[in-house]
């Protein structure tokens, strides 16, 4: 059974909550949390191949149409970038959502409404990540607060002008020392970037770990380790 453990909703009363979402399972401390204006909801879904009906009801209108722009806005808030995440590629294609040419309204996102059946068909290949992301059940639940902390670090360090580029490799010496950026991707695919993050740069030996991961993913550990050992070779890193 796939479970989406928690959703936070603000500005609702206990009575309104129960009447609006009669199938929701409330946590034991629900009454105390109501006093603080925050309600934690435990939502269970017996069918791992579809989005939790209780969760999905938070993004539907009175006619049971899914407000896709609100779904996208919630994903963005939680660090998932729908137009860049390969896990959501089939959903975006099935819903014919194109970032170019569609009307964008402030932070709400693409204004698009589809029927419940259309949405279920479009999202059948990505229900797990949608359940996790829409309910803020990712490795960093409050991604907005996390992003603010990273931005504060970025702003603090941006004024630092000391030091100099490494010059033992020409590619490192040629880079503009004023470039500064931070780009983060969590294990759940939450992304945040700020600063000069779109400028190509030389990653040097960092490529070894990436190439290893790509090869293991494509060929499996057994095959890769027929050619790649696990012990130090004893030769210089730049000998070949």
PDB file of C-alpha atoms in Angstrom:
ATOM      1  CA  UNK A   1       0.000   0.000   0.000  1.00  0.00           C
ATOM      2  CA  UNK A   2       1.322   3.417  -0.929  1.00  0.00           C
ATOM      3  CA  UNK A   3       0.826   6.058   1.735  1.00  0.00           C
ATOM      4  CA  UNK A   4       1.110   9.807   1.560  1.00  0.00           C
ATOM      5  CA  UNK A   5       1.703  10.611   5.214  1.00  0.00           C
ATOM      6  CA  UNK A   6       1.103  14.310   5.661  1.00  0.00           C
ATOM      7  CA  UNK A   7      -0.355  17.426   4.090  1.00  0.00           C
ATOM      8  CA  UNK A   8      -0.538  20.848   5.714  1.00  0.00           C
ATOM      9  CA  UNK A   9      -3.616  22.990   5.185  1.00  0.00           C
ATOM     10  CA  UNK A  10      -4.072  26.427   6.703  1.00  0.00           C
ATOM     11  CA  UNK A  11      -7.135  28.510   7.405  1.00  0.00           C
ATOM     12  CA  UNK A  12      -9.762  25.786   7.777  1.00  0.00           C
ATOM     13  CA  UNK A  13     -11.897  24.780  10.731  1.00  0.00           C
ATOM     14  CA  UNK A  14     -12.245  21.238  11.985  1.00  0.00           C
ATOM     15  CA  UNK A  15     -15.916  21.144  10.996  1.00  0.00           C
ATOM     16  CA  UNK A  16     -15.260  22.472   7.499  1.00  0.00           C
ATOM     17  CA  UNK A  17     -12.446  19.997   7.086  1.00  0.00           C
ATOM     18  CA  UNK A  18     -14.547  16.961   7.987  1.00  0.00           C
ATOM     19  CA  UNK A  19     -17.447  18.039   5.813  1.00  0.00           C
ATOM     20  CA  UNK A  20     -15.203  18.819   2.833  1.00  0.00           C
ATOM     21  CA  UNK A  21     -12.987  15.760   3.135  1.00  0.00           C
ATOM     22  CA  UNK A  22     -14.996  13.006   4.888  1.00  0.00           C
ATOM     23  CA  UNK A  23     -12.590  10.287   3.709  1.00  0.00           C
ATOM     24  CA  UNK A  24      -9.524  11.853   5.288  1.00  0.00           C
ATOM     25  CA  UNK A  25      -7.910  10.087   8.232  1.00  0.00           C
ATOM     26  CA  UNK A  26      -6.999  12.664  10.890  1.00  0.00           C
ATOM     27  CA  UNK A  27      -3.931  12.408  13.090  1.00  0.00           C
ATOM     28  CA  UNK A  28      -4.496  11.951  16.849  1.00  0.00           C
ATOM     29  CA  UNK A  29      -3.298  15.478  17.615  1.00  0.00           C
ATOM     30  CA  UNK A  30      -5.616  17.100  15.098  1.00  0.00           C
ATOM     31  CA  UNK A  31      -7.617  19.095  17.681  1.00  0.00           C
ATOM     32  CA  UNK A  32      -4.487  20.672  19.182  1.00  0.00           C
ATOM     33  CA  UNK A  33      -3.097  21.517  15.769  1.00  0.00           C
ATOM     34  CA  UNK A  34      -6.395  23.156  14.817  1.00  0.00           C
ATOM     35  CA  UNK A  35      -5.821  25.681  17.576  1.00  0.00           C
ATOM     36  CA  UNK A  36      -2.654  26.750  15.779  1.00  0.00           C
ATOM     37  CA  UNK A  37      -4.498  27.079  12.463  1.00  0.00           C
ATOM     38  CA  UNK A  38      -2.572  24.196  10.900  1.00  0.00           C
ATOM     39  CA  UNK A  39      -4.109  20.846  10.139  1.00  0.00           C
ATOM     40  CA  UNK A  40      -2.022  17.739   9.502  1.00  0.00           C
ATOM     41  CA  UNK A  41      -3.786  15.149   7.411  1.00  0.00           C
ATOM     42  CA  UNK A  42      -2.908  11.497   7.058  1.00  0.00           C
ATOM     43  CA  UNK A  43      -3.957  10.360   3.605  1.00  0.00           C
ATOM     44  CA  UNK A  44      -3.844   6.713   2.601  1.00  0.00           C
ATOM     45  CA  UNK A  45      -4.300   5.271  -0.849  1.00  0.00           C
ATOM     46  CA  UNK A  46      -4.876   1.549  -1.361  1.00  0.00           C
ATOM     47  CA  UNK A  47      -4.126   1.765  -5.093  1.00  0.00           C
ATOM     48  CA  UNK A  48      -0.460   2.529  -5.728  1.00  0.00           C
ATOM     49  CA  UNK A  49      -1.234   3.145  -9.400  1.00  0.00           C
ATOM     50  CA  UNK A  50      -3.245   6.291  -8.870  1.00  0.00           C
ATOM     51  CA  UNK A  51      -2.953   9.557  -7.000  1.00  0.00           C
ATOM     52  CA  UNK A  52      -4.623   9.567  -3.607  1.00  0.00           C
ATOM     53  CA  UNK A  53      -8.247  10.706  -4.154  1.00  0.00           C
ATOM     54  CA  UNK A  54      -8.102  12.771  -0.964  1.00  0.00           C
ATOM     55  CA  UNK A  55      -4.933  14.469  -2.123  1.00  0.00           C
ATOM     56  CA  UNK A  56      -6.281  15.061  -5.608  1.00  0.00           C
ATOM     57  CA  UNK A  57      -9.439  16.657  -4.197  1.00  0.00           C
ATOM     58  CA  UNK A  58      -7.293  19.571  -3.006  1.00  0.00           C
ATOM     59  CA  UNK A  59      -6.629  20.467  -6.640  1.00  0.00           C
ATOM     60  CA  UNK A  60     -10.116  20.059  -8.139  1.00  0.00           C
ATOM     61  CA  UNK A  61     -12.951  22.539  -8.610  1.00  0.00           C
ATOM     62  CA  UNK A  62     -16.650  22.118  -7.842  1.00  0.00           C
ATOM     63  CA  UNK A  63     -17.136  20.235 -11.119  1.00  0.00           C
ATOM     64  CA  UNK A  64     -14.385  17.715 -10.300  1.00  0.00           C
ATOM     65  CA  UNK A  65     -12.066  19.206 -12.908  1.00  0.00           C
ATOM     66  CA  UNK A  66      -8.373  19.191 -12.028  1.00  0.00           C
ATOM     67  CA  UNK A  67      -6.755  22.630 -11.827  1.00  0.00           C
ATOM     68  CA  UNK A  68      -3.490  21.716 -13.499  1.00  0.00           C
ATOM     69  CA  UNK A  69      -1.944  25.131 -12.901  1.00  0.00           C
ATOM     70  CA  UNK A  70      -2.365  24.608  -9.142  1.00  0.00           C
ATOM     71  CA  UNK A  71      -0.775  21.166  -9.375  1.00  0.00           C
ATOM     72  CA  UNK A  72       2.214  22.672 -11.187  1.00  0.00           C
ATOM     73  CA  UNK A  73       2.445  25.494  -8.654  1.00  0.00           C
ATOM     74  CA  UNK A  74       2.524  23.014  -5.753  1.00  0.00           C
ATOM     75  CA  UNK A  75       5.213  20.961  -7.471  1.00  0.00           C
ATOM     76  CA  UNK A  76       7.287  24.091  -8.025  1.00  0.00           C
ATOM     77  CA  UNK A  77       6.827  25.166  -4.405  1.00  0.00           C
ATOM     78  CA  UNK A  78       8.179  21.800  -3.258  1.00  0.00           C
ATOM     79  CA  UNK A  79      11.220  21.981  -5.522  1.00  0.00           C
ATOM     80  CA  UNK A  80      10.030  19.815  -8.417  1.00  0.00           C
ATOM     81  CA  UNK A  81      10.408  21.459 -11.833  1.00  0.00           C
ATOM     82  CA  UNK A  82       7.723  19.924 -14.086  1.00  0.00           C
ATOM     83  CA  UNK A  83       9.232  21.167 -17.344  1.00  0.00           C
ATOM     84  CA  UNK A  84      12.676  19.729 -16.495  1.00  0.00           C
ATOM     85  CA  UNK A  85      11.916  16.553 -14.524  1.00  0.00           C
ATOM     86  CA  UNK A  86      12.100  13.452 -16.755  1.00  0.00           C
ATOM     87  CA  UNK A  87       9.813  11.597 -14.344  1.00  0.00           C
ATOM     88  CA  UNK A  88       6.993  13.968 -15.290  1.00  0.00           C
ATOM     89  CA  UNK A  89       7.742  14.047 -19.008  1.00  0.00           C
ATOM     90  CA  UNK A  90       4.877  11.734 -19.954  1.00  0.00           C
ATOM     91  CA  UNK A  91       2.412  13.760 -17.880  1.00  0.00           C
ATOM     92  CA  UNK A  92       3.472  17.027 -19.468  1.00  0.00           C
ATOM     93  CA  UNK A  93       3.268  15.485 -22.947  1.00  0.00           C
ATOM     94  CA  UNK A  94      -0.140  13.893 -22.323  1.00  0.00           C
ATOM     95  CA  UNK A  95      -1.531  17.164 -21.001  1.00  0.00           C
ATOM     96  CA  UNK A  96       0.040  19.050 -23.934  1.00  0.00           C
ATOM     97  CA  UNK A  97       1.712  21.485 -21.561  1.00  0.00           C
ATOM     98  CA  UNK A  98       4.286  23.554 -23.395  1.00  0.00           C
ATOM     99  CA  UNK A  99       6.220  26.220 -21.461  1.00  0.00           C
ATOM    100  CA  UNK A 100       6.404  28.294 -24.643  1.00  0.00           C
ATOM    101  CA  UNK A 101       3.178  29.827 -25.859  1.00  0.00           C
ATOM    102  CA  UNK A 102       0.996  29.251 -22.799  1.00  0.00           C
ATOM    103  CA  UNK A 103      -0.220  32.052 -20.585  1.00  0.00           C
ATOM    104  CA  UNK A 104       1.651  32.286 -17.311  1.00  0.00           C
ATOM    105  CA  UNK A 105      -0.108  34.039 -14.446  1.00  0.00           C
ATOM    106  CA  UNK A 106       2.338  35.241 -11.827  1.00  0.00           C
ATOM    107  CA  UNK A 107       3.366  32.409  -9.488  1.00  0.00           C
ATOM    108  CA  UNK A 108       0.228  30.350 -10.091  1.00  0.00           C
ATOM    109  CA  UNK A 109       1.550  28.987 -13.337  1.00  0.00           C
ATOM    110  CA  UNK A 110      -0.101  27.656 -16.459  1.00  0.00           C
ATOM    111  CA  UNK A 111      -3.873  28.196 -16.426  1.00  0.00           C
ATOM    112  CA  UNK A 112      -5.141  24.827 -17.527  1.00  0.00           C
ATOM    113  CA  UNK A 113      -8.101  22.673 -16.469  1.00  0.00           C
ATOM    114  CA  UNK A 114      -8.741  19.034 -17.426  1.00  0.00           C
ATOM    115  CA  UNK A 115     -11.286  16.424 -16.389  1.00  0.00           C
ATOM    116  CA  UNK A 116     -10.471  14.014 -13.600  1.00  0.00           C
ATOM    117  CA  UNK A 117     -10.326  11.069 -16.011  1.00  0.00           C
ATOM    118  CA  UNK A 118      -8.012  12.971 -18.374  1.00  0.00           C
ATOM    119  CA  UNK A 119      -5.686  13.780 -15.487  1.00  0.00           C
ATOM    120  CA  UNK A 120      -5.600  10.179 -14.238  1.00  0.00           C
ATOM    121  CA  UNK A 121      -4.730   8.904 -17.710  1.00  0.00           C
ATOM    122  CA  UNK A 122      -2.058  11.569 -18.174  1.00  0.00           C
ATOM    123  CA  UNK A 123      -0.404  10.826 -14.813  1.00  0.00           C
ATOM    124  CA  UNK A 124      -0.571   7.015 -14.773  1.00  0.00           C
ATOM    125  CA  UNK A 125       3.209   6.694 -15.206  1.00  0.00           C
ATOM    126  CA  UNK A 126       4.205   9.163 -12.471  1.00  0.00           C
ATOM    127  CA  UNK A 127       1.741   8.640  -9.624  1.00  0.00           C
ATOM    128  CA  UNK A 128       4.406   7.871  -7.015  1.00  0.00           C
ATOM    129  CA  UNK A 129       6.377  11.083  -7.444  1.00  0.00           C
ATOM    130  CA  UNK A 130       3.156  13.127  -7.661  1.00  0.00           C
ATOM    131  CA  UNK A 131       1.843  11.627  -4.411  1.00  0.00           C
ATOM    132  CA  UNK A 132       5.139  12.381  -2.683  1.00  0.00           C
ATOM    133  CA  UNK A 133       5.666  15.857  -4.112  1.00  0.00           C
ATOM    134  CA  UNK A 134       2.123  17.197  -3.855  1.00  0.00           C
ATOM    135  CA  UNK A 135       1.941  16.164  -0.198  1.00  0.00           C
ATOM    136  CA  UNK A 136       5.339  17.695   0.684  1.00  0.00           C
ATOM    137  CA  UNK A 137       6.596  14.222   1.556  1.00  0.00           C
ATOM    138  CA  UNK A 138      10.058  14.630   0.059  1.00  0.00           C
ATOM    139  CA  UNK A 139      13.502  14.560   1.668  1.00  0.00           C
ATOM    140  CA  UNK A 140      13.203  18.328   2.323  1.00  0.00           C
ATOM    141  CA  UNK A 141       9.537  18.915   3.259  1.00  0.00           C
ATOM    142  CA  UNK A 142       9.774  22.712   3.534  1.00  0.00           C
ATOM    143  CA  UNK A 143      11.731  23.415   0.376  1.00  0.00           C
ATOM    144  CA  UNK A 144      10.830  27.120   0.344  1.00  0.00           C
ATOM    145  CA  UNK A 145      12.524  27.664   3.716  1.00  0.00           C
ATOM    146  CA  UNK A 146      15.508  25.581   2.606  1.00  0.00           C
ATOM    147  CA  UNK A 147      15.842  27.635  -0.591  1.00  0.00           C
ATOM    148  CA  UNK A 148      15.771  30.863   1.410  1.00  0.00           C
ATOM    149  CA  UNK A 149      18.653  29.630   3.567  1.00  0.00           C
ATOM    150  CA  UNK A 150      20.677  28.786   0.458  1.00  0.00           C
ATOM    151  CA  UNK A 151      19.928  32.218  -1.008  1.00  0.00           C
ATOM    152  CA  UNK A 152      21.113  33.860   2.227  1.00  0.00           C
ATOM    153  CA  UNK A 153      24.379  31.896   1.974  1.00  0.00           C
ATOM    154  CA  UNK A 154      24.701  32.909  -1.682  1.00  0.00           C
ATOM    155  CA  UNK A 155      24.209  36.602  -0.870  1.00  0.00           C
ATOM    156  CA  UNK A 156      26.667  36.456   2.033  1.00  0.00           C
ATOM    157  CA  UNK A 157      29.444  34.871  -0.030  1.00  0.00           C
ATOM    158  CA  UNK A 158      28.832  36.860  -3.203  1.00  0.00           C
ATOM    159  CA  UNK A 159      30.816  39.815  -1.870  1.00  0.00           C
ATOM    160  CA  UNK A 160      33.907  37.678  -1.165  1.00  0.00           C
ATOM    161  CA  UNK A 161      36.599  38.614  -3.701  1.00  0.00           C
ATOM    162  CA  UNK A 162      39.723  37.035  -2.193  1.00  0.00           C
ATOM    163  CA  UNK A 163      41.801  34.172  -3.553  1.00  0.00           C
ATOM    164  CA  UNK A 164      42.623  33.330  -7.164  1.00  0.00           C
ATOM    165  CA  UNK A 165      41.899  30.687  -9.749  1.00  0.00           C
ATOM    166  CA  UNK A 166      43.946  27.513  -9.798  1.00  0.00           C
ATOM    167  CA  UNK A 167      46.366  27.830 -12.713  1.00  0.00           C
ATOM    168  CA  UNK A 168      47.973  24.381 -12.917  1.00  0.00           C
ATOM    169  CA  UNK A 169      45.347  23.465 -15.540  1.00  0.00           C
ATOM    170  CA  UNK A 170      44.702  26.009 -18.322  1.00  0.00           C
ATOM    171  CA  UNK A 171      40.916  25.498 -18.318  1.00  0.00           C
ATOM    172  CA  UNK A 172      40.756  26.454 -14.637  1.00  0.00           C
ATOM    173  CA  UNK A 173      42.924  29.526 -15.071  1.00  0.00           C
ATOM    174  CA  UNK A 174      40.803  30.903 -17.927  1.00  0.00           C
ATOM    175  CA  UNK A 175      37.461  30.939 -16.083  1.00  0.00           C
ATOM    176  CA  UNK A 176      36.058  34.302 -14.987  1.00  0.00           C
ATOM    177  CA  UNK A 177      36.745  34.539 -11.216  1.00  0.00           C
ATOM    178  CA  UNK A 178      33.621  36.665 -10.740  1.00  0.00           C
ATOM    179  CA  UNK A 179      31.272  33.830 -11.680  1.00  0.00           C
ATOM    180  CA  UNK A 180      29.356  32.628  -8.635  1.00  0.00           C
ATOM    181  CA  UNK A 181      26.443  30.243  -8.430  1.00  0.00           C
ATOM    182  CA  UNK A 182      24.888  27.483  -6.350  1.00  0.00           C
ATOM    183  CA  UNK A 183      22.885  24.631  -7.834  1.00  0.00           C
ATOM    184  CA  UNK A 184      21.328  21.861  -5.732  1.00  0.00           C
ATOM    185  CA  UNK A 185      19.447  18.672  -6.587  1.00  0.00           C
ATOM    186  CA  UNK A 186      18.278  16.461  -3.710  1.00  0.00           C
ATOM    187  CA  UNK A 187      17.950  12.680  -3.833  1.00  0.00           C
ATOM    188  CA  UNK A 188      14.228  13.201  -4.493  1.00  0.00           C
ATOM    189  CA  UNK A 189      14.874  15.526  -7.420  1.00  0.00           C
ATOM    190  CA  UNK A 190      14.112  18.824  -5.682  1.00  0.00           C
ATOM    191  CA  UNK A 191      16.087  21.532  -7.456  1.00  0.00           C
ATOM    192  CA  UNK A 192      17.247  25.018  -6.600  1.00  0.00           C
ATOM    193  CA  UNK A 193      19.687  27.191  -8.522  1.00  0.00           C
ATOM    194  CA  UNK A 194      20.841  30.769  -8.067  1.00  0.00           C
ATOM    195  CA  UNK A 195      23.519  32.889  -9.712  1.00  0.00           C
ATOM    196  CA  UNK A 196      25.716  31.930 -12.677  1.00  0.00           C
ATOM    197  CA  UNK A 197      24.428  28.355 -12.947  1.00  0.00           C
ATOM    198  CA  UNK A 198      23.931  28.206 -16.717  1.00  0.00           C
ATOM    199  CA  UNK A 199      27.554  28.912 -17.615  1.00  0.00           C
ATOM    200  CA  UNK A 200      29.546  25.789 -18.658  1.00  0.00           C
ATOM    201  CA  UNK A 201      32.628  25.057 -16.595  1.00  0.00           C
ATOM    202  CA  UNK A 202      35.280  22.371 -16.345  1.00  0.00           C
ATOM    203  CA  UNK A 203      34.421  19.799 -13.651  1.00  0.00           C
ATOM    204  CA  UNK A 204      37.746  17.942 -13.924  1.00  0.00           C
ATOM    205  CA  UNK A 205      37.821  14.696 -11.913  1.00  0.00           C
ATOM    206  CA  UNK A 206      34.250  15.148 -10.701  1.00  0.00           C
ATOM    207  CA  UNK A 207      33.375  13.541 -14.032  1.00  0.00           C
ATOM    208  CA  UNK A 208      34.748  10.202 -12.797  1.00  0.00           C
ATOM    209  CA  UNK A 209      31.959   9.695 -10.274  1.00  0.00           C
ATOM    210  CA  UNK A 210      29.320  10.739 -12.815  1.00  0.00           C
ATOM    211  CA  UNK A 211      30.715   8.460 -15.525  1.00  0.00           C
ATOM    212  CA  UNK A 212      30.854   5.570 -13.062  1.00  0.00           C
ATOM    213  CA  UNK A 213      27.215   6.101 -12.035  1.00  0.00           C
ATOM    214  CA  UNK A 214      26.092   6.310 -15.680  1.00  0.00           C
ATOM    215  CA  UNK A 215      27.912   3.100 -16.589  1.00  0.00           C
ATOM    216  CA  UNK A 216      26.569   1.165 -13.589  1.00  0.00           C
ATOM    217  CA  UNK A 217      23.041   2.356 -14.407  1.00  0.00           C
ATOM    218  CA  UNK A 218      23.365   1.299 -18.048  1.00  0.00           C
ATOM    219  CA  UNK A 219      25.377  -1.924 -17.738  1.00  0.00           C
ATOM    220  CA  UNK A 220      25.083  -3.092 -14.114  1.00  0.00           C
ATOM    221  CA  UNK A 221      27.718  -3.465 -11.397  1.00  0.00           C
ATOM    222  CA  UNK A 222      28.897  -6.939 -12.397  1.00  0.00           C
ATOM    223  CA  UNK A 223      29.738  -5.928 -15.958  1.00  0.00           C
ATOM    224  CA  UNK A 224      31.375  -2.621 -15.008  1.00  0.00           C
ATOM    225  CA  UNK A 225      33.513  -4.211 -12.283  1.00  0.00           C
ATOM    226  CA  UNK A 226      34.942  -6.654 -14.801  1.00  0.00           C
ATOM    227  CA  UNK A 227      36.870  -3.673 -16.154  1.00  0.00           C
ATOM    228  CA  UNK A 228      36.953  -1.280 -13.220  1.00  0.00           C
ATOM    229  CA  UNK A 229      38.637  -2.196  -9.946  1.00  0.00           C
ATOM    230  CA  UNK A 230      37.936  -0.922  -6.464  1.00  0.00           C
ATOM    231  CA  UNK A 231      41.494  -0.491  -5.199  1.00  0.00           C
ATOM    232  CA  UNK A 232      43.934   2.383  -5.891  1.00  0.00           C
ATOM    233  CA  UNK A 233      45.876   1.818  -9.096  1.00  0.00           C
ATOM    234  CA  UNK A 234      49.108   3.306  -7.779  1.00  0.00           C
ATOM    235  CA  UNK A 235      49.552   5.549 -10.815  1.00  0.00           C
ATOM    236  CA  UNK A 236      49.097   9.275 -11.135  1.00  0.00           C
ATOM    237  CA  UNK A 237      45.595  10.598 -11.887  1.00  0.00           C
ATOM    238  CA  UNK A 238      46.873  12.253 -15.080  1.00  0.00           C
ATOM    239  CA  UNK A 239      49.321   9.551 -16.163  1.00  0.00           C
ATOM    240  CA  UNK A 240      47.186   8.204 -19.034  1.00  0.00           C
TER     241      UNK A 240
END
